[in-house]
Amino acid sequence: MSLRGRLEVGKGGGVLFGGTRRAVIFYLIPRVPPRGYTWPSTLDRLLGHQVRVTGTLRFEGFDNSHDSPEMQAAEAHYYMIVQETHFEGVDSR
C-alpha cells in the first residue's frame, strides 16, 4: 500500500498529514528493540515535505465501550512500521 502526505513528527512519533481522505489517524511507528530506538536521521530531510510511503498498512482498534466518559481513551488508528516502510520525497505540485 502506498500513501502520500506531509511527513511530520508528532507527540507519538511520525505522522503522515493528508495521507487519507478522511480525518483518520495514521502513524509511522517504529518497532522498538530492547536497546531503544532513534528516529532515522535519513528521514530528517523529508520532515515537513510531501512524501510517498509504501509498506504494509496495519490497523489497531480498541474496545472503549466500558470506559467512563471522563477517561481518556486510546483511539483506533492505522499505521506502518518505520523499519519496514519505504520513504520517498515527491514533488508537491
Short mmCIF file of C-alpha atoms in Angstrom, two decimals, residues 6-92:
data_model
loop_
_atom_site.label_atom_id
_atom_site.label_comp_id
_atom_site.label_asym_id
_atom_site.label_seq_id
_atom_site.Cartn_x
_atom_site.Cartn_y
_atom_site.Cartn_z
CA ARG A 6 3.31 15.60 4.57
CA LEU A 7 5.75 13.85 6.92
CA GLU A 8 5.82 15.30 10.43
CA VAL A 9 6.92 14.14 13.86
CA GLY A 10 4.06 14.27 16.34
CA LYS A 11 3.63 13.51 20.00
CA GLY A 12 3.54 9.76 19.36
CA GLY A 13 6.12 9.60 16.58
CA GLY A 14 5.94 10.01 12.81
CA VAL A 15 2.66 11.19 11.31
CA LEU A 16 1.55 11.49 7.69
CA PHE A 17 -0.76 14.51 7.30
CA GLY A 18 -3.21 14.34 4.41
CA GLY A 19 -2.43 10.66 3.83
CA THR A 20 -6.10 9.70 3.96
CA ARG A 21 -9.27 11.23 2.52
CA ARG A 22 -10.99 11.40 5.89
CA ALA A 23 -9.64 12.57 9.22
CA VAL A 24 -8.20 9.14 10.03
CA ILE A 25 -5.27 8.88 12.40
CA PHE A 26 -2.24 7.47 10.59
CA TYR A 27 1.10 6.89 12.32
CA LEU A 28 4.56 5.73 11.33
CA ILE A 29 5.50 3.62 14.33
CA PRO A 30 8.96 2.13 14.94
CA ARG A 31 9.42 -1.44 16.02
CA VAL A 32 11.42 -0.74 19.17
CA PRO A 33 14.18 -3.24 20.03
CA PRO A 34 15.17 -3.73 23.71
CA ARG A 35 18.10 -1.34 23.33
CA GLY A 36 15.78 1.52 22.31
CA TYR A 37 15.02 3.36 19.10
CA THR A 38 16.13 6.55 17.39
CA TRP A 39 14.24 8.21 14.51
CA PRO A 40 16.33 7.55 11.35
CA SER A 41 18.40 10.66 10.57
CA THR A 42 17.96 9.84 6.87
CA LEU A 43 14.30 10.87 7.25
CA ASP A 44 15.11 14.29 8.75
CA ARG A 45 15.48 15.84 5.29
CA LEU A 46 11.92 14.70 4.44
CA LEU A 47 10.25 16.23 7.52
CA GLY A 48 7.74 18.90 6.53
CA HIS A 49 7.74 17.74 2.90
CA GLN A 50 5.39 15.68 0.75
CA VAL A 51 6.40 12.02 0.77
CA ARG A 52 5.15 8.71 -0.54
CA VAL A 53 5.29 5.90 1.99
CA THR A 54 4.99 2.31 0.81
CA GLY A 55 4.59 -0.59 3.19
CA THR A 56 2.15 -2.84 4.97
CA LEU A 57 -0.84 -0.90 6.28
CA ARG A 58 -1.92 -2.10 9.72
CA PHE A 59 -4.86 -1.20 11.97
CA GLU A 60 -5.19 -1.13 15.74
CA GLY A 61 -8.64 -0.73 17.25
CA PHE A 62 -9.72 -0.57 20.87
CA ASP A 63 -12.92 -1.51 22.69
CA ASN A 64 -13.66 1.64 24.66
CA SER A 65 -17.31 0.74 25.30
CA HIS A 66 -16.68 0.05 29.01
CA ASP A 67 -14.65 3.22 29.64
CA SER A 68 -16.16 6.06 31.64
CA PRO A 69 -16.70 9.34 29.74
CA GLU A 70 -14.08 11.07 31.92
CA MET A 71 -11.41 8.56 30.93
CA GLN A 72 -9.01 9.37 28.12
CA ALA A 73 -9.33 6.51 25.66
CA ALA A 74 -6.91 5.28 23.03
CA GLU A 75 -8.18 5.97 19.52
CA ALA A 76 -8.28 3.44 16.72
CA HIS A 77 -5.59 4.18 14.16
CA TYR A 78 -3.81 2.97 11.04
CA TYR A 79 -0.04 2.65 11.00
CA MET A 80 3.05 1.35 9.20
CA ILE A 81 6.26 0.11 10.84
CA VAL A 82 9.06 2.62 10.11
CA GLN A 83 11.75 -0.04 9.58
CA GLU A 84 9.53 -1.89 7.05
CA THR A 85 8.39 1.21 5.13
CA HIS A 86 9.96 2.83 2.07
CA PHE A 87 10.02 6.67 2.18
CA GLU A 88 10.32 8.73 -1.00
CA GLY A 89 10.16 12.50 -1.41
CA VAL A 90 7.64 13.62 -4.05
CA ASP A 91 7.05 16.85 -5.92
CA SER A 92 4.35 18.81 -4.06
#
